[in-house]
Amino acid sequence: MKKFFKDIWKNRAWLLMVLPGTIWLLIFSYLPMFGQILAFKNFKISPGGFIQSLINSEWVGFDNFKFLFNSGDAIRITRNTIVYNLIFIVLGLVAAVFVAIVLSQIANKKLGKLYQTGMLFPHFLSWVIVSYFVFSFLSADKGMINSMLGAFGIEPVQWYSEAKYWPFILVFMNVWKGVGYGSIVYLAAIVGIDKTYYEAATIDGASKWQQIKNITIPLLVPLMIVLTIMAIGGIFRSDFGLFYQVPRNSAVLYSVTDVIDTYIYKGLMNMGNIGMSTAAGLYQSVVGFVLIMITNYIVKKIDPEYGLF
């Protein structure tokens, strides 16, 4: 115990640096975990505040989970969440690496920074703002796309009533908004690659594409694997703003836009069913944890050095 406190004092400067993040993690990630008990109760508000209401609420075991899965919604929202996130992970990875490589090849550094800033800008836009931009393009009567279609004598499309278009729209919007931010890490990794590799390749007569294929991409693989494992851990978590704000919560589109996060929100707002909403959230977290453990195990079996932990 004496050695433990001695080590703390010795590393006090580094521990103070991580203290704010540790406090944030405890308050917003670990402390709320006690609320998962709501998933096993029929929560009812009673006099005496939240704690008293929690104590007085009836224990129902797994009834909230049964209601969730028997409703038929679980299959739909799980399918949408997994399929969309798999597409986002794959396309996001490819797009981010591609953009990072392109930016690294721009000779004019000022121009490269201008392009990087322009591609990063969408990341800082709220999905609420983005939803209005999308609406200005897809509005049935005054949207830019329908106005262009009308100019060619084509019937306007009721975008917010046609579910078949929205998987493509949502995927495009996710990549458009995230590719700039996602490319930053890969661009930093490319900048950190030893230049002597490229100099040796140039002397050997390697083209730019050969240098990218045989030097840049192989050296980015460990980072790509780590970020992919972390992304798979959140495969059951969706961008709420993308799936709720951009389609403008249109009930006609629920078959392709409803995911676990929007389902939990609507369960709270429309039905007031706190127990079932908590059960859906717990289901989301547990499966995400299992997926990241399985993915990390598989990666470590292939190459132990590429494992996340």
XYZ file of N, CA and C in Angstrom, residues 9-167:
477
model
N 2.170 9.625 -5.943
C 2.855 10.906 -5.736
C 3.918 11.146 -6.801
N 4.585 10.087 -7.195
C 5.616 10.202 -8.212
C 5.033 10.614 -9.557
N 3.842 10.133 -9.874
C 3.196 10.422 -11.161
C 2.059 11.427 -11.019
N 2.136 12.274 -9.998
C 1.020 13.185 -9.704
C 0.720 14.139 -10.865
N 1.761 14.564 -11.574
C 1.542 15.510 -12.676
C 0.705 14.874 -13.783
N 1.027 13.613 -14.126
C 0.279 12.931 -15.178
C -1.132 12.592 -14.705
N -1.267 12.211 -13.439
C -2.591 11.867 -12.908
C -3.503 13.089 -12.860
N -2.932 14.255 -12.548
C -3.730 15.489 -12.552
C -4.210 15.826 -13.958
N -3.413 15.479 -14.954
C -3.791 15.748 -16.343
C -5.012 14.920 -16.751
N -5.092 13.672 -16.274
C -6.209 12.803 -16.661
C -7.380 12.889 -15.684
N -7.211 13.646 -14.581
C -8.261 13.731 -13.571
C -9.581 14.275 -14.114
N -9.594 15.377 -14.886
C -10.880 15.876 -15.415
C -11.609 14.841 -16.271
N -10.860 14.154 -17.139
C -11.475 13.123 -17.972
C -11.984 11.956 -17.149
N -11.248 11.597 -16.090
C -11.672 10.498 -15.221
C -12.959 10.852 -14.484
N -13.034 12.079 -13.978
C -14.256 12.528 -13.286
C -15.446 12.531 -14.236
N -15.217 13.030 -15.460
C -16.286 13.051 -16.466
C -16.767 11.631 -16.749
N -15.819 10.695 -16.885
C -16.165 9.303 -17.182
C -16.962 8.675 -16.045
N -16.560 8.941 -14.819
C -17.267 8.380 -13.666
C -18.688 8.920 -13.561
N -18.846 10.223 -13.771
C -20.154 10.854 -13.601
C -21.122 10.474 -14.712
N -20.638 10.495 -15.939
C -21.538 10.326 -17.079
C -21.556 8.921 -17.676
N -20.619 8.056 -17.282
C -20.588 6.711 -17.845
C -20.810 5.618 -16.804
N -20.198 5.759 -15.630
C -20.299 4.694 -14.629
C -21.437 4.921 -13.634
N -21.603 6.154 -13.176
C -22.671 6.442 -12.229
C -24.064 6.119 -12.788
N -24.355 6.459 -14.050
C -25.689 6.133 -14.598
C -25.955 4.643 -14.747
N -24.906 3.803 -14.621
C -25.112 2.360 -14.779
C -26.038 1.796 -13.708
N -26.115 2.473 -12.555
C -27.032 1.997 -11.510
C -28.484 2.110 -11.960
N -28.745 3.012 -12.906
C -30.103 3.172 -13.408
C -30.568 2.036 -14.286
N -29.665 1.091 -14.634
C -30.070 -0.033 -15.478
C -31.079 -0.935 -14.782
N -31.223 -0.772 -13.477
C -32.217 -1.574 -12.752
C -33.624 -1.266 -13.233
N -33.804 -0.088 -13.853
C -35.119 0.285 -14.390
C -35.579 -0.680 -15.471
N -34.633 -1.339 -16.135
C -34.991 -2.286 -17.186
C -35.739 -3.489 -16.636
N -35.649 -3.708 -15.334
C -36.280 -4.872 -14.724
C -37.448 -4.474 -13.818
N -37.901 -3.213 -13.952
C -38.998 -2.733 -13.115
C -40.058 -2.057 -13.966
N -41.275 -2.064 -13.471
C -42.358 -1.292 -14.088
C -42.377 0.068 -13.398
N -41.547 0.963 -13.906
C -41.283 2.217 -13.205
C -42.503 3.128 -13.219
N -42.906 3.565 -12.034
C -44.014 4.506 -11.868
C -43.563 5.633 -10.943
N -43.905 6.848 -11.333
C -43.569 7.997 -10.495
C -44.453 8.000 -9.258
N -43.826 8.143 -8.101
C -44.569 8.187 -6.842
C -43.997 9.313 -5.982
N -44.729 9.764 -4.981
C -44.225 10.838 -4.112
C -42.922 10.421 -3.417
N -42.021 11.385 -3.294
C -40.759 11.104 -2.619
C -39.549 11.175 -3.519
N -39.774 11.463 -4.811
C -38.645 11.624 -5.716
C -38.274 10.356 -6.458
N -37.176 10.441 -7.194
C -36.780 9.336 -8.078
C -36.413 8.082 -7.288
N -35.608 8.237 -6.228
C -35.156 7.065 -5.470
C -36.346 6.324 -4.869
N -37.277 7.071 -4.293
C -38.459 6.440 -3.697
C -39.313 5.772 -4.762
N -39.420 6.421 -5.927
C -40.181 5.835 -7.028
C -39.537 4.537 -7.497
N -38.206 4.522 -7.519
C -37.484 3.327 -7.930
C -37.714 2.185 -6.945
N -37.726 2.513 -5.675
C -37.934 1.490 -4.634
C -39.363 0.950 -4.692
N -40.325 1.847 -4.903
C -41.737 1.453 -4.883
C -42.197 0.759 -6.163
N -41.467 0.935 -7.239
C -41.892 0.348 -8.513
C -41.820 -1.176 -8.464
N -42.758 -1.792 -9.155
C -42.871 -3.259 -9.135
C -41.738 -3.903 -9.929
N -41.159 -4.955 -9.353
C -40.115 -5.721 -10.040
C -40.786 -6.678 -11.030
N -40.443 -6.556 -12.318
C -41.099 -7.371 -13.351
C -40.122 -8.300 -14.060
N -38.871 -8.323 -13.612
C -37.887 -9.223 -14.216
C -37.617 -8.882 -15.668
N -37.788 -9.876 -16.529
C -37.480 -9.688 -17.954
C -38.726 -9.352 -18.775
N -39.794 -8.916 -18.126
C -41.023 -8.606 -18.867
C -40.824 -7.463 -19.857
N -40.010 -6.485 -19.495
C -39.757 -5.372 -20.422
C -39.042 -5.846 -21.676
N -38.132 -6.802 -21.508
C -37.425 -7.355 -22.660
C -38.375 -8.199 -23.510
N -39.267 -8.954 -22.843
C -40.245 -9.754 -23.581
C -41.154 -8.857 -24.407
N -41.595 -7.754 -23.818
C -42.463 -6.828 -24.535
C -41.742 -6.236 -25.739
N -40.455 -5.925 -25.552
C -39.665 -5.347 -26.633
C -39.548 -6.313 -27.802
N -39.211 -7.569 -27.507
C -38.994 -8.530 -28.580
C -40.295 -9.078 -29.152
N -41.331 -9.178 -28.334
C -42.618 -9.673 -28.841
C -43.344 -8.646 -29.685
N -42.969 -7.380 -29.547
C -43.633 -6.326 -30.308
C -43.269 -6.379 -31.791
N -42.196 -7.076 -32.136
C -41.761 -7.137 -33.532
C -40.857 -5.987 -33.912
N -40.761 -4.980 -33.037
C -39.920 -3.824 -33.347
C -38.445 -4.147 -33.198
N -38.121 -5.083 -32.315
C -36.712 -5.366 -32.025
C -35.971 -5.840 -33.266
N -36.605 -6.700 -34.059
C -35.947 -7.212 -35.265
C -35.692 -6.076 -36.251
N -36.688 -5.210 -36.420
C -36.561 -4.106 -37.379
C -35.484 -3.123 -36.961
N -35.528 -2.671 -35.710
C -34.566 -1.661 -35.279
C -33.158 -2.241 -35.170
N -33.042 -3.524 -34.800
C -31.730 -4.164 -34.738
C -31.145 -4.314 -36.131
N -31.982 -4.766 -37.068
C -31.522 -4.909 -38.457
C -31.048 -3.571 -39.019
N -31.874 -2.543 -38.853
C -31.502 -1.226 -39.381
C -30.216 -0.714 -38.747
N -30.102 -0.863 -37.426
C -28.928 -0.355 -36.718
C -27.656 -1.048 -37.180
N -27.681 -2.374 -37.259
C -26.483 -3.129 -37.640
C -26.111 -2.880 -39.093
N -27.093 -2.969 -39.996
C -26.792 -2.817 -41.430
C -26.252 -1.428 -41.727
N -26.914 -0.413 -41.201
C -26.436 0.954 -41.445
C -25.026 1.155 -40.895
N -24.789 0.697 -39.676
C -23.479 0.911 -39.061
C -22.378 0.140 -39.776
N -22.691 -1.057 -40.269
C -21.696 -1.798 -41.046
C -21.320 -1.035 -42.310
N -22.338 -0.488 -42.983
C -22.071 0.307 -44.187
C -21.290 1.562 -43.835
N -21.670 2.210 -42.729
C -20.962 3.426 -42.303
C -19.501 3.131 -41.987
N -19.249 2.000 -41.313
C -17.876 1.650 -40.941
C -17.025 1.416 -42.177
N -17.553 0.627 -43.121
C -16.787 0.287 -44.321
C -16.563 1.519 -45.197
N -17.650 2.214 -45.541
C -17.519 3.383 -46.401
C -16.754 4.513 -45.707
N -16.996 4.678 -44.395
C -16.278 5.713 -43.653
C -14.785 5.458 -43.637
N -14.395 4.193 -43.464
C -12.972 3.841 -43.464
C -12.351 4.104 -44.831
N -13.005 3.614 -45.873
C -12.469 3.780 -47.234
C -12.374 5.262 -47.598
N -13.445 6.002 -47.316
C -13.470 7.429 -47.672
C -12.430 8.216 -46.881
N -12.300 7.931 -45.584
C -11.357 8.671 -44.739
C -9.915 8.416 -45.176
N -9.580 7.140 -45.449
C -8.218 6.816 -45.894
C -7.951 7.439 -47.263
N -8.928 7.364 -48.157
C -8.765 7.933 -49.497
C -8.519 9.441 -49.423
N -9.337 10.138 -48.643
C -9.197 11.596 -48.518
C -7.861 11.945 -47.873
N -7.463 11.204 -46.838
C -6.185 11.475 -46.172
C -5.016 11.315 -47.139
N -5.059 10.265 -47.964
C -3.982 10.036 -48.925
C -3.955 11.146 -49.977
N -5.140 11.531 -50.468
C -5.210 12.599 -51.474
C -4.663 13.909 -50.905
N -5.079 14.249 -49.683
C -4.608 15.495 -49.069
C -3.100 15.482 -48.841
N -2.572 14.298 -48.506
C -1.124 14.206 -48.266
C -0.320 14.359 -49.544
N -0.956 14.140 -50.692
C -0.239 14.211 -51.970
C -0.295 15.597 -52.604
N -1.062 16.525 -52.003
C -1.145 17.873 -52.551
C 0.149 18.618 -52.265
N 0.794 19.067 -53.314
C 2.102 19.729 -53.169
C 1.979 21.092 -52.499
N 0.930 21.822 -52.852
C 0.709 23.149 -52.278
C 0.066 22.986 -50.901
N 0.841 23.178 -49.843
C 0.356 22.911 -48.491
C -0.769 23.861 -48.078
N -0.709 25.121 -48.531
C -1.783 26.063 -48.201
C -3.090 25.629 -48.833
N -3.002 25.174 -50.084
C -4.199 24.676 -50.760
C -4.716 23.416 -50.082
N -3.788 22.555 -49.639
C -4.182 21.335 -48.932
C -4.912 21.640 -47.641
N -4.434 22.637 -46.905
C -5.096 23.017 -45.654
C -6.472 23.616 -45.926
N -6.599 24.338 -47.050
C -7.894 24.894 -47.428
C -8.889 23.781 -47.720
N -8.460 22.769 -48.461
C -9.323 21.631 -48.755
C -9.692 20.888 -47.474
N -8.709 20.702 -46.598
C -8.956 19.985 -45.348
C -9.970 20.727 -44.483
N -9.834 22.047 -44.405
C -10.779 22.857 -43.632
C -12.183 22.767 -44.214
N -12.275 22.811 -45.547
C -13.576 22.724 -46.194
C -14.253 21.383 -45.958
N -13.476 20.304 -45.943
C -14.053 18.979 -45.723
C -14.365 18.741 -44.252
N -13.664 19.448 -43.367
C -13.902 19.300 -41.928
C -15.126 20.086 -41.470
N -15.484 21.127 -42.199
C -16.560 22.020 -41.787
C -17.892 21.306 -41.524
N -18.330 20.361 -42.373
C -19.624 19.697 -42.105
C -19.706 19.006 -40.749
N -18.552 18.553 -40.237
C -18.560 17.856 -38.940
C -19.100 18.738 -37.825
N -18.882 20.045 -37.930
C -19.280 20.962 -36.866
C -20.699 21.496 -37.046
N -21.375 21.077 -38.093
C -22.757 21.484 -38.294
C -23.691 20.563 -37.517
N -24.664 21.128 -36.841
C -25.668 20.329 -36.147
C -26.537 19.604 -37.168
N -27.007 18.410 -36.789
C -27.905 17.677 -37.684
C -29.207 18.434 -37.896
N -29.577 19.285 -36.961
C -30.777 20.107 -37.140
C -30.586 21.049 -38.325
N -29.412 21.693 -38.375
C -29.103 22.593 -39.490
C -29.007 21.803 -40.792
N -28.325 20.654 -40.724
C -28.178 19.826 -41.917
C -29.540 19.369 -42.433
N -30.461 19.068 -41.513
C -31.791 18.611 -41.930
C -32.519 19.670 -42.747
N -32.301 20.942 -42.419
C -32.926 22.017 -43.204
C -32.258 22.151 -44.573
N -30.949 21.932 -44.625
C -30.276 21.918 -45.926
C -30.851 20.802 -46.801
N -31.000 19.621 -46.201
C -31.538 18.479 -46.939
C -32.966 18.772 -47.392
N -33.739 19.383 -46.504
C -35.130 19.708 -46.854
C -35.190 20.695 -48.017
N -34.243 21.622 -48.075
C -34.226 22.585 -49.184
C -33.967 21.893 -50.510
N -33.317 20.738 -50.476
C -33.097 19.964 -51.704
C -34.270 19.031 -52.002
N -34.868 18.449 -50.941
C -35.836 17.364 -51.139
C -37.294 17.776 -50.934
N -37.549 19.011 -50.613
C -38.935 19.450 -50.428
C -39.767 19.118 -51.665
N -40.987 18.627 -51.433
C -41.817 18.163 -52.543
C -42.208 19.283 -53.496
N -42.473 20.492 -52.985
C -42.956 21.573 -53.849
C -41.880 22.585 -54.237
N -40.968 22.909 -53.322
C -39.970 23.938 -53.602
C -38.540 23.429 -53.533
N -38.366 22.126 -53.412
C -37.017 21.570 -53.316
C -36.227 21.743 -54.601
N -34.919 21.905 -54.451
C -34.056 22.146 -55.607
C -34.083 20.977 -56.583
N -34.065 19.754 -56.060
C -34.033 18.582 -56.937
C -35.322 18.464 -57.739
N -36.477 18.641 -57.064
C -37.752 18.558 -57.780
C -37.908 19.693 -58.785
N -37.342 20.861 -58.473
C -37.383 21.976 -59.432
C -36.578 21.620 -60.683
N -35.432 20.962 -60.501
C -34.621 20.533 -61.645
C -35.334 19.447 -62.438
N -35.977 18.515 -61.712
C -36.728 17.465 -62.411
C -37.872 18.057 -63.221
N -38.565 19.062 -62.627
C -39.664 19.714 -63.334
C -39.206 20.425 -64.595
N -37.995 20.983 -64.560
C -37.464 21.676 -65.736
C -37.259 20.722 -66.905
N -37.049 19.432 -66.602
C -36.888 18.429 -67.649
C -38.186 17.660 -67.922
N -39.282 18.149 -67.334
C -40.572 17.520 -67.566
C -40.779 16.223 -66.809
N -39.989 16.001 -65.737
C -40.106 14.773 -64.934
C -40.970 15.063 -63.715
N -41.832 14.116 -63.377
C -42.719 14.277 -62.240
C -41.914 14.415 -60.947
N -42.306 15.342 -60.051
C -41.585 15.496 -58.786
C -41.701 14.255 -57.908
N -40.687 14.033 -57.108
C -40.640 12.874 -56.212
C -41.030 13.308 -54.801
N -41.895 12.537 -54.164
C -42.281 12.798 -52.778
C -41.239 12.134 -51.867
N -40.119 12.842 -51.690
C -38.979 12.237 -51.016
C -39.298 11.783 -49.600
N -40.098 12.549 -48.878
C -40.377 12.227 -47.475
C -41.533 11.242 -47.316
N -41.964 10.679 -48.433
C -42.998 9.645 -48.395
C -42.547 8.358 -49.072
N -41.366 8.382 -49.675
C -40.843 7.221 -50.401
C -39.660 6.636 -49.623
N -39.883 5.493 -48.961
C -38.843 4.902 -48.101
C -37.666 4.353 -48.894
N -37.874 4.003 -50.162
C -36.822 3.326 -50.933
C -35.594 4.199 -51.175
N -35.761 5.521 -51.130
C -34.626 6.412 -51.393
C -33.756 6.653 -50.160
N -34.310 6.443 -48.978
C -33.651 6.937 -47.771
C -32.424 6.166 -47.315
N -32.311 4.873 -47.567
C -31.026 4.229 -47.224
C -29.842 4.892 -47.924
